XYZ file of C-alpha atoms in Angstrom:
565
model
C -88.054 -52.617 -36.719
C -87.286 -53.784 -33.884
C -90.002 -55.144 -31.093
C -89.878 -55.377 -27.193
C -92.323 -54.628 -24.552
C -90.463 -52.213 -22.483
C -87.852 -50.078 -23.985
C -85.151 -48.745 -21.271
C -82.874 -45.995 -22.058
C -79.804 -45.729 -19.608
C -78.274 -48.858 -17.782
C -77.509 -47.262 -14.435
C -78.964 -48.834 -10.990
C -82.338 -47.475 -11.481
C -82.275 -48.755 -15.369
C -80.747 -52.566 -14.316
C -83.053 -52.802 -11.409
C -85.865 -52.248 -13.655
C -84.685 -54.565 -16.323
C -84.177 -57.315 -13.300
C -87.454 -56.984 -11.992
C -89.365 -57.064 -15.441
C -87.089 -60.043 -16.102
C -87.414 -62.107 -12.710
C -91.339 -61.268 -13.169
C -91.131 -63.037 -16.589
C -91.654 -60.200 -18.597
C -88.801 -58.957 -21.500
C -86.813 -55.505 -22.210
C -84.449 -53.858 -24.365
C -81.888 -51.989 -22.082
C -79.933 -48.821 -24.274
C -76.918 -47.806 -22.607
C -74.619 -45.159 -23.865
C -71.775 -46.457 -21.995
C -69.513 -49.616 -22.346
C -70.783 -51.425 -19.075
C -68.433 -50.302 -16.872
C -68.788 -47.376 -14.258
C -64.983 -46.028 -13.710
C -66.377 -43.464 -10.421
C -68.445 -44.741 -7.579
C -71.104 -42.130 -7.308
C -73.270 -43.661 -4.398
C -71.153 -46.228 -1.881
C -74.454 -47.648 0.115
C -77.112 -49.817 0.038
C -80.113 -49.376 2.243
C -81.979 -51.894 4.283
C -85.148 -51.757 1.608
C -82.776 -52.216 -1.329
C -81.220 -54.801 0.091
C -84.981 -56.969 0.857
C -85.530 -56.161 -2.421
C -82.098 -58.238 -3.780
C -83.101 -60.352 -1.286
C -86.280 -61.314 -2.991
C -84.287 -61.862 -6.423
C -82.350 -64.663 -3.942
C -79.071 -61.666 -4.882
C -78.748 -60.387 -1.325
C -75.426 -62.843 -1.322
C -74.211 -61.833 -4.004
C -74.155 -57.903 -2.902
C -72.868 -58.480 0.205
C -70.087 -60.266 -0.962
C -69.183 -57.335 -3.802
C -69.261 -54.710 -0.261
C -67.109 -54.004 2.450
C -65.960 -57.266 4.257
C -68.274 -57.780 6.933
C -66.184 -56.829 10.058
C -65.402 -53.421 8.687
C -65.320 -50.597 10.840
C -68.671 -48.615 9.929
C -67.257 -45.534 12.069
C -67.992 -41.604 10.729
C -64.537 -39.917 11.776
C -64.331 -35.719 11.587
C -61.042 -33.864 12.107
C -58.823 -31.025 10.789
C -57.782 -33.208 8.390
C -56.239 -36.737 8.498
C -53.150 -35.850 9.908
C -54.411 -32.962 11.962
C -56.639 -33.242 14.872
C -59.167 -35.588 15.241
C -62.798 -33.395 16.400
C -65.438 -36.169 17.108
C -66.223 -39.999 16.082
C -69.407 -42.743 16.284
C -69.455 -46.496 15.475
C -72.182 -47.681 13.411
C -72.967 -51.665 13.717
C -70.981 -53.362 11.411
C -72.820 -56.097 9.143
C -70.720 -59.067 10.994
C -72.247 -57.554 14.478
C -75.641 -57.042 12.834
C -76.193 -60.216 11.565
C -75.317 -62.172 14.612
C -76.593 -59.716 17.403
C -75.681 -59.980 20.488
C -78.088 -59.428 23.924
C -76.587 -55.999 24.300
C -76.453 -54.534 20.842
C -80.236 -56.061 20.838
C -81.103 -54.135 23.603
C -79.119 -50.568 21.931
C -80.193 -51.372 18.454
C -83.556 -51.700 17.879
C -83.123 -51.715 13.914
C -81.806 -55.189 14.352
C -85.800 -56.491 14.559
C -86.473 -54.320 11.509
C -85.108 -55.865 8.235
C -82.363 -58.729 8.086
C -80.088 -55.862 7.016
C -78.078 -52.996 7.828
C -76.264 -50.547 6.012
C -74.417 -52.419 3.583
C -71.706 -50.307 2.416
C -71.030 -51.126 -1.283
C -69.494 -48.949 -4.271
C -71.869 -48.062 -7.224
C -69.363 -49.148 -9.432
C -69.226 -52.651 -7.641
C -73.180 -53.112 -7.317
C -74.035 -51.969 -10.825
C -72.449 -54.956 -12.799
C -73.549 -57.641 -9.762
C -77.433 -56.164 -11.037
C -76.636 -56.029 -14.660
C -75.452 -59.772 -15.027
C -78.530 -60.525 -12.937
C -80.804 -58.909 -15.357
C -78.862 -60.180 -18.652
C -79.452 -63.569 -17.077
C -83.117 -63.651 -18.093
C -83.802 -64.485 -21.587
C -86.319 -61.843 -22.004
C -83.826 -59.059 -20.779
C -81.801 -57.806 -23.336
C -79.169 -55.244 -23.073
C -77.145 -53.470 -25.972
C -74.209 -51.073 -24.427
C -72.674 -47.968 -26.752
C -76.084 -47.328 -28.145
C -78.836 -44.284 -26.768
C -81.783 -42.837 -27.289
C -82.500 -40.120 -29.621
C -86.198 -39.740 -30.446
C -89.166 -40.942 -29.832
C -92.840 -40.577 -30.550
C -95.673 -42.261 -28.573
C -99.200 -42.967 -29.077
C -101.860 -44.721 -27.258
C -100.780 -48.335 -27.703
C -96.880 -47.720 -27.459
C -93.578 -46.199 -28.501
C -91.703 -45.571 -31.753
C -88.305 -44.818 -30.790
C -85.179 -43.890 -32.485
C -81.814 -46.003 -31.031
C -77.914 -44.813 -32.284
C -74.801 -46.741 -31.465
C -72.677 -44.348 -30.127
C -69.638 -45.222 -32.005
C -70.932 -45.987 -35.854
C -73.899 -43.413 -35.769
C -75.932 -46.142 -36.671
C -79.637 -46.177 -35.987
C -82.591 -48.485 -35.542
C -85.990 -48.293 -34.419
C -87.556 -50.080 -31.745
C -91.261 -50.259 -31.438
C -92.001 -50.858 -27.533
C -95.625 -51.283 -25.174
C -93.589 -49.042 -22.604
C -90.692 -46.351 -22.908
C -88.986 -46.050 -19.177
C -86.212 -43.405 -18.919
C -83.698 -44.029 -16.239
C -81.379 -41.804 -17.987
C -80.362 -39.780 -15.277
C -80.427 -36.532 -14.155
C -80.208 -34.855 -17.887
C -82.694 -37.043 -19.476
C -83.445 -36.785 -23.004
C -86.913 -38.521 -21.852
C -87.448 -35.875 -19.304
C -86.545 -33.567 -21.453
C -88.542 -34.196 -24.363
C -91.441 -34.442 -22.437
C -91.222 -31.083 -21.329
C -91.372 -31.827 -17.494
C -89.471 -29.857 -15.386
C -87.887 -29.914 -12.128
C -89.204 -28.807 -9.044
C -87.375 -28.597 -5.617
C -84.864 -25.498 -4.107
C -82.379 -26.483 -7.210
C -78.942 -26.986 -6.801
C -76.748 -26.620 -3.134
C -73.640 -26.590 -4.278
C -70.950 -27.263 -6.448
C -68.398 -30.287 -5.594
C -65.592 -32.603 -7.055
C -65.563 -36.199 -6.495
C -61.801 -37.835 -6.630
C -61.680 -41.830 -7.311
C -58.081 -43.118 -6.358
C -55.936 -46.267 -5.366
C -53.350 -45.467 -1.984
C -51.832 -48.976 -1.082
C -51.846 -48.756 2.617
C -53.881 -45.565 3.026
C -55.175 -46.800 6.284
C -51.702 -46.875 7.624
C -50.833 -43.369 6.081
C -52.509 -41.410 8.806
C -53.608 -41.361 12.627
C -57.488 -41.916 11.939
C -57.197 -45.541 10.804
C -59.650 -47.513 8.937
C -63.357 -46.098 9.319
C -66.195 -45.643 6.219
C -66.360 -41.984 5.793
C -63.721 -39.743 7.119
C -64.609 -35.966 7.077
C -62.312 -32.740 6.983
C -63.302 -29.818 8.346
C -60.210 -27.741 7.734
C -60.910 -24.502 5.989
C -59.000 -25.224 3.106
C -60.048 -28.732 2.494
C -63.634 -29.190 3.657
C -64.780 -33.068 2.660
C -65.200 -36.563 2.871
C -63.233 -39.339 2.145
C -65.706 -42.846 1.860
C -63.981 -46.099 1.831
C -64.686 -48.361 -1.737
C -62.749 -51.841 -0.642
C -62.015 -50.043 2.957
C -58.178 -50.843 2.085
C -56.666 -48.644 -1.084
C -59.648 -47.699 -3.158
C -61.632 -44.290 -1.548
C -63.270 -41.630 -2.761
C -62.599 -38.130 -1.922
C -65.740 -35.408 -2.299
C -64.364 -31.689 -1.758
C -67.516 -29.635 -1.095
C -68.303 -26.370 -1.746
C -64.869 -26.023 -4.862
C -63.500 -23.009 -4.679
C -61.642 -21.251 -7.917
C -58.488 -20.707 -5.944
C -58.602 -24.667 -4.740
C -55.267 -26.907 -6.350
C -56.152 -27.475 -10.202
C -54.124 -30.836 -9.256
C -56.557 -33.614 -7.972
C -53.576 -35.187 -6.157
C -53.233 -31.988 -4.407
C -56.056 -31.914 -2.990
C -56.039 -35.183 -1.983
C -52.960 -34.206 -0.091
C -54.102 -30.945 1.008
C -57.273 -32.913 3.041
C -54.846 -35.793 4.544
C -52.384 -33.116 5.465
C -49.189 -34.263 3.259
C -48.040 -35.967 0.310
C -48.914 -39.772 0.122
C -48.600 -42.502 -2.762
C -52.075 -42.312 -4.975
C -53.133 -43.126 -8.549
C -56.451 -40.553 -9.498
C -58.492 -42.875 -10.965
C -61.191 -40.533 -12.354
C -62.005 -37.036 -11.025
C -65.874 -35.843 -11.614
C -67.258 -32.396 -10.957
C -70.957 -32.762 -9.120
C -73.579 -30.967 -8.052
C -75.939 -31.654 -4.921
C -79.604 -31.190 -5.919
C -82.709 -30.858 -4.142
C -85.004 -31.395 -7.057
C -87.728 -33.902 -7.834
C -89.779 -34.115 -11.620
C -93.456 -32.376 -11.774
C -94.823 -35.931 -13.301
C -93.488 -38.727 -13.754
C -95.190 -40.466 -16.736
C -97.085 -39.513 -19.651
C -99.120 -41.645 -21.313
C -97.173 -45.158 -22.215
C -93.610 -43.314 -21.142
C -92.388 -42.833 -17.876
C -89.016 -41.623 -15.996
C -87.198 -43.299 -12.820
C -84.597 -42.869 -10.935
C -82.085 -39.370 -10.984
C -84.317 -38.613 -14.572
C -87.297 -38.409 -11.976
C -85.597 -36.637 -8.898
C -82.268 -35.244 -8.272
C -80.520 -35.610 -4.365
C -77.607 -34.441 -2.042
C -75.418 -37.319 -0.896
C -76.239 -36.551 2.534
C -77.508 -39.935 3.832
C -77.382 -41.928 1.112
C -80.902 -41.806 -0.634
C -80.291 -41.029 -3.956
C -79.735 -44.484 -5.465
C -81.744 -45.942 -3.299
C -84.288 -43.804 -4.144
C -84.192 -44.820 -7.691
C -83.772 -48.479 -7.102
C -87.110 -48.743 -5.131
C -88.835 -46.578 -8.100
C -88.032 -48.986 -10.478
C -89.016 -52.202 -8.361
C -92.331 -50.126 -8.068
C -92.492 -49.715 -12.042
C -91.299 -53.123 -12.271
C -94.021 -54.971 -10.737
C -97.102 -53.253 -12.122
C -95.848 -53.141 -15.947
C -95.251 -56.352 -15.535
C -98.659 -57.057 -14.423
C -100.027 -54.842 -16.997
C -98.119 -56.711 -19.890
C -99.233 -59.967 -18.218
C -103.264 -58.944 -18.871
C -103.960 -58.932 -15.284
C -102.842 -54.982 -14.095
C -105.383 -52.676 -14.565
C -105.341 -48.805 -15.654
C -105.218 -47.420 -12.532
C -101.583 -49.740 -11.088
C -99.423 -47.950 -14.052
C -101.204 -44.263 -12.488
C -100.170 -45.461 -9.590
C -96.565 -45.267 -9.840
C -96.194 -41.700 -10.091
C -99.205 -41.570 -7.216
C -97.274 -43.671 -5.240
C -93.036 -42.788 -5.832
C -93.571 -38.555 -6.204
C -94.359 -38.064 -2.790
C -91.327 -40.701 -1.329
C -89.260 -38.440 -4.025
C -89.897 -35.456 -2.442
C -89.798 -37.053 1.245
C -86.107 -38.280 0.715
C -84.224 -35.360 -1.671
C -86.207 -32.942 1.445
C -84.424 -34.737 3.966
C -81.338 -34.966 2.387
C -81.295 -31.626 1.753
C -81.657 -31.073 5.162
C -78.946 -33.252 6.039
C -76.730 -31.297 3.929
C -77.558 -27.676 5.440
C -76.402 -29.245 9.041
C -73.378 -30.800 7.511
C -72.615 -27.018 5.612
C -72.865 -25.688 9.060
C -70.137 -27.825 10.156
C -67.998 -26.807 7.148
C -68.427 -22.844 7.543
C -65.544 -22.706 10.297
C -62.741 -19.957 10.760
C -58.886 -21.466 10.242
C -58.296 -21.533 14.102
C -59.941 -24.709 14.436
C -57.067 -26.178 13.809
C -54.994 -24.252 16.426
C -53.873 -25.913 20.005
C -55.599 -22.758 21.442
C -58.458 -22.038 23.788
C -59.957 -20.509 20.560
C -59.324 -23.593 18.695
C -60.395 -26.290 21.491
C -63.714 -24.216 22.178
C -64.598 -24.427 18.697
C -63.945 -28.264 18.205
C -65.909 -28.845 21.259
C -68.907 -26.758 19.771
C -68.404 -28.924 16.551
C -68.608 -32.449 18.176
C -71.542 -31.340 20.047
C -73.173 -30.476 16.900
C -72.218 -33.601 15.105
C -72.973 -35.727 18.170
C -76.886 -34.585 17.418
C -76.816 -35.560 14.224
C -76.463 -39.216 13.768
C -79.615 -39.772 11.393
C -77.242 -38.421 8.769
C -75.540 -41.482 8.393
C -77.824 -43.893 10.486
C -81.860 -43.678 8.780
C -83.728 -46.905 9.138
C -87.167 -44.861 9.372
C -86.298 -43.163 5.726
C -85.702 -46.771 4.063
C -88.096 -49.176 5.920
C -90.536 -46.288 7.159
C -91.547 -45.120 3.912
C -95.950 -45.387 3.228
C -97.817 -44.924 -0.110
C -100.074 -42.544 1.346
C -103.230 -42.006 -1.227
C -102.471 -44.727 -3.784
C -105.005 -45.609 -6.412
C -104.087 -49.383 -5.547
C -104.234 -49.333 -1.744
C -107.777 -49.617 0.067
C -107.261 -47.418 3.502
C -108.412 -48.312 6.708
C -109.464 -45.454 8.370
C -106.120 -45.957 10.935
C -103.778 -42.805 11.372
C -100.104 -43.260 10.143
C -97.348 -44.242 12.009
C -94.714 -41.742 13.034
C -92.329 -40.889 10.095
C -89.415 -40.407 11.776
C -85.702 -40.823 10.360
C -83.809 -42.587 12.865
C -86.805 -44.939 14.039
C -89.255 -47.351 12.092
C -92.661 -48.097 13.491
C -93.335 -51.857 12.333
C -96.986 -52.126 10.797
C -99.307 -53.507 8.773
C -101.475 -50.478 8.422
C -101.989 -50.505 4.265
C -99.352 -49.180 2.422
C -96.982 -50.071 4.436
C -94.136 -52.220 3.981
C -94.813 -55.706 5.823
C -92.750 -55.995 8.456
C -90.119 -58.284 8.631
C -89.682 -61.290 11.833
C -87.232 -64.200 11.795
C -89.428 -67.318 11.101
C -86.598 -69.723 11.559
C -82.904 -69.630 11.090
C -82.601 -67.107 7.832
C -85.969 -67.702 7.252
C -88.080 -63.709 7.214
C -91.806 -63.044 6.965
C -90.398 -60.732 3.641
C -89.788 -64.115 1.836
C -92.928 -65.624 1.850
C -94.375 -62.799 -0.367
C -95.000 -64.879 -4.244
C -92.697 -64.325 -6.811
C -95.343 -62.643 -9.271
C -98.301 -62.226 -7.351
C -100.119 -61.123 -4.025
C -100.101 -63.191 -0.610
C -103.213 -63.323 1.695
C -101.646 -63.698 5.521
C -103.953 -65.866 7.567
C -103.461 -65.462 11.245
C -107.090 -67.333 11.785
C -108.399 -71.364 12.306
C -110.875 -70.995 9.941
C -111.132 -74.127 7.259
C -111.509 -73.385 3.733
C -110.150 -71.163 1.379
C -110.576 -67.396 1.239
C -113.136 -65.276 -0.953
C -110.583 -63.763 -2.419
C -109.219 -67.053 -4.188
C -111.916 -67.154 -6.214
C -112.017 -64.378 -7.582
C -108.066 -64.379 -8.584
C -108.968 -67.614 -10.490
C -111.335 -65.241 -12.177
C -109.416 -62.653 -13.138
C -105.747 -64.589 -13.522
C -104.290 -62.327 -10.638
C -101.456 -64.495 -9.594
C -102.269 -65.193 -5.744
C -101.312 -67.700 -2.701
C -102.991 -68.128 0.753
C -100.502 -68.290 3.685
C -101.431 -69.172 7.191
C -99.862 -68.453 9.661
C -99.831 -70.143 13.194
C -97.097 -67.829 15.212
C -98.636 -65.425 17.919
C -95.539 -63.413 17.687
C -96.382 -62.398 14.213
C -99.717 -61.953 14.541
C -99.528 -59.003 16.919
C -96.690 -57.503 14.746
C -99.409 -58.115 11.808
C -102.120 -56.576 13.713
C -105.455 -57.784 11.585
C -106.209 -61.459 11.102
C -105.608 -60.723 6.812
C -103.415 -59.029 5.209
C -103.059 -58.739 1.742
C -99.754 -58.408 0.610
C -98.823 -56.709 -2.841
C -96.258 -58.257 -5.320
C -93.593 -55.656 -3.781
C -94.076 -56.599 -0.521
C -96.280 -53.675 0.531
C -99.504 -53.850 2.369
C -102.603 -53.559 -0.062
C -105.417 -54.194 2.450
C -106.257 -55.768 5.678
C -108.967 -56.685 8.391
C -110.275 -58.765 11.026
C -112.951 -60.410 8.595
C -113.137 -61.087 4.741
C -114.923 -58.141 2.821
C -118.402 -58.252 1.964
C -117.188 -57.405 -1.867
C -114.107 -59.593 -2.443
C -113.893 -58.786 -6.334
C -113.963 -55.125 -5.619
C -110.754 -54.950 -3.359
C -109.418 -57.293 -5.482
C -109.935 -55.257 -8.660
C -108.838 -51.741 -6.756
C -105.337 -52.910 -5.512
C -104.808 -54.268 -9.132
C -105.965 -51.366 -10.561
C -109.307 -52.330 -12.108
C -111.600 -49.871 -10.221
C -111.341 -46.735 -9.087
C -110.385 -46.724 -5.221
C -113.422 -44.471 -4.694
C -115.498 -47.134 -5.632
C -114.075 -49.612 -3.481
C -114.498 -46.808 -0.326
C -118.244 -46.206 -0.874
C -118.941 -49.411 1.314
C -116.157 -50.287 3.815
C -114.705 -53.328 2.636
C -114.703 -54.923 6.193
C -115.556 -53.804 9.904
C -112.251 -52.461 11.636
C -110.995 -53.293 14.798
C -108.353 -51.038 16.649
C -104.552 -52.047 16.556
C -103.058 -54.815 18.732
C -99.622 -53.605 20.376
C -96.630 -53.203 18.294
C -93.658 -54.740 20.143
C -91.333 -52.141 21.977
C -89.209 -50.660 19.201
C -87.597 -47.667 20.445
């Protein structure tokens, strides 16, 4: 029998982020993938700002961003007939050359360049997945076995008995794990043995994605280079997204038809608006979801990623989505293997991911019923009629209102674990949750914000690698009460202080306690009278209720927030 302390069926992103955390946190896994280790289609083609703080913290931000788009590509959203037809409306997005170096100007436009130290970072799946699968294998606690799955399982109250089978041989071994995680996608056997369903309007329609390889396909129409190119044409309603932005893309036909070309290459053609030189690469029939799982764990098994929720493309959540689920689940079974998590951090995760699930596959969902509106149009928009011009007006006003599609800092940075077991509230109301625009705070559960410190040099990297960080934005001498206490109880912790009064309005409180994850777990203008019992609530020792009876400190209202918006 095999033995590791967290089995993980299904390789994907959600699957190698997890193994990567659990590794660069010092704990070991068994990966099970039914595939070779290669990922011939790229499903998702972005990379939020969040996702990217979180490579960041593995010191692989560098790494990613040299696998995407090079760094002076055009991020511009293009929608016409087709390619070769007539061109209805365009935006520019910031590229990730402009971003990083902004200047006065594009300061003043673009607020989200004082939010994260990233963009949108436009990347293929099928380029990021092996860039976080070497990182995990790199770890000698990580281990990964491709062209094996899972096919049973039975857990009890100190682990997991599972059943593994190489998918060529037939051969099977079992693996007895603390943990089973199922990142197994969106028809997980874990899911599915479980028994828990799906919950969410269901599917929103049925769609083909076509992988191919045009030398020159820039070139081979009037539109140029841009990231995602729609076509609104009748007969051809899609999107083409750029892979390397030179002859790798990805077309998505929406809403397949039966009497649509059998031929992938024709429909290819049939969206450009005539015949061009193109390899298919792999063509994958797909369904847009709006779906998220009625639990997410039971007992010492759990499910992440698309075995947990289910998305439409529209605004790029999905993998995202799944990616920050399993840097949540990474941290606290790691903490929980390491002796010092309590009960209450592993409840947590479903506490504290459900509701984001539901948040993003909602919006996306409703980012796909504006973009079907736009696709529901009569053949004369492509006539050079009044008929035709009125209607391609009407469309580019619509899609000139509806830029959070494709440009969301508040759903990737603005993100709160509202009611968390592990999170001691402060009585403040939430910031606004709004798609487009991210309110920086400290307010608990939060994401800390980020501020340049020095020349590549953000707040987000001073978090510890395995532990929590107590901000100090106060002259008092000594050490905190809470370092005591973590000597106790072997929670892995660092003091910080800070002496910048820049940050410590953005910070708002004179402490904050930041989680492993970079997430606010409590703050306040003085230490709490009961040290251990915060301490023990946002590791998941004691019941939050316990920790509310008495406030852990006095309150104070909230300093400014710089302008934003």
């Amino acid at each position: 029998m095999l033995e590791t302390p967290v089995l993980i069926a299904g390789g994907g992103p959600a699957g190698a982020t997890l193994a990567a955390e659990l590794g660069w946190r010092g704990s070991g896994c068994l990966v099970v993938d039914n595939t070779d280790g290669t990922n011939p289609h790229p499903r998702a083609n972005m990379a939020g700002q969040r996702t990217m703080e979180i490579f960041r913290r593995w010191g692989l931000a560098d790494q990613v961003l040299k696998a995407s788009l090079p760094a002076d590509y055009p991020i511009d959203v293009i929608f016409s007939t087709r390619l070769t037809g007539l061109e209805i409306h365009r935006f520019s997005l910031t590229t990730a050359k402009e971003f990083s170096t902004p200047t006065p100007e594009l300061r003043a436009k673009l607020p989200d360049v004082d939010w994260s130290p990233y963009f949108k970072t436009q990347i293929g799946q099928n380029y990021l997945e092996p860039v976080i699968s070497a990182f995990a294998a790199s770890f000698d606690g990580v281990k990964v076995r491709h062209n094996w799955k899972l096919v049973d399982f039975a857990h009890d109250a100190e682990g997991v008995t599972s059943t593994i089978e190489h998918t060529g041989s037939g051969a099977q071994e079992t693996v007895r794990s603390r943990f089973l995680v199922g990142c197994d996608g969106g028809r997980s056997f874990v899911r599915g043995k479980l028994g828990i369903a799906f919950k969410g309007r269901g599917a929103l329609a049925n769609n083909l994605g076509i992988y191919f390889r045009s030398p020159g396909f820039p070139q081979s129409h009037p539109r140029g280079r841009g990231t995602l190119l729609w076509t609104l044409a009748p007969d051809c309603r899609g999107v083409f997204i750029a892979v390397d932005g030179e002859q790798y893309w990805t077309y998505n036909r929406y809403f397949v038809r039966d009497d649509d070309p059998k031929d992938p290459r024709e429909q290819v053609w049939q969206a450009v608006g005539k015949k061009i030189p193109l390899e298919v690469l792999s063509s994958q029939p797909w369904t847009g979801y709006q779906v998220v799982a009625e639990r997410y764990r039971e007992g010492n098994v759990f499910i992440c990623g698309d075995a947990a929720h289910l998305f439409n493309p529209t605004g790029g959540f999905g993998m995202n989505t799944a990616i920050g689920d399993a840097a949540d689940l990474g941290w606290k079974l790691a903490a929980a293997l390491q002796g010092w998590g309590g009960p209450a951090l592993l409840d947590s995760y479903e506490a504290e991911r459900q509701p984001i699930g539901v948040r993003n596959t909602t919006e996306a969902a409703g980012n796909f019923d504006k973009v079907a509106g736009l696709m529901q149009l009569p053949a004369e928009i492509e006539e050079d009629s009044e008929r035709g011009r009125t209607l391609r007006a009407d469309v580019a006003q619509r899609v000139s209102g509806q830029k959070k599609t494709w440009s969301a800092s508040g759903m990737h940075l603005g993100y709160r674990y509202e009611g968390s077991p592990v999170v001691v509230p402060d009585g403040t109301p939430p910031t606004p949750d709004h798609p487009q625009v991210y309110v920086p705070t400290t307010r608990p559960g939060s994401r800390a914000p980020h501020f340049w410190l020095g020349e590549g040099h953000s707040m987000l990297d001073l978090v510890p690698r395995r532990g929590f960080a107590l901000l100090r934005f106060d002259n008092e001498a000594g050490e905190s009460p809470f370092a005591a206490v973590a000597r106790k109880t072997g929670v892995p912790f660092a003091e910080l202080r800070m002496d910048n009064a820049e940050v410590a309005r953005l910070y708002e409180r004179r402490y904050v306690l930041v989680r492993p994850d970079g997430h606010v777990a409590w703050r306040g203008d003085t230490f709490p009278t009961d040290p251990a019992s915060v301490l023990d609530t946002v590791r998941g020792h004691t019941p939050i209720g316990l920790a509310q009876d008495e406030p852990a400190c006095p309150t104070s209202p909230p300093s400014s927030l710089r302008k934003t918006a």
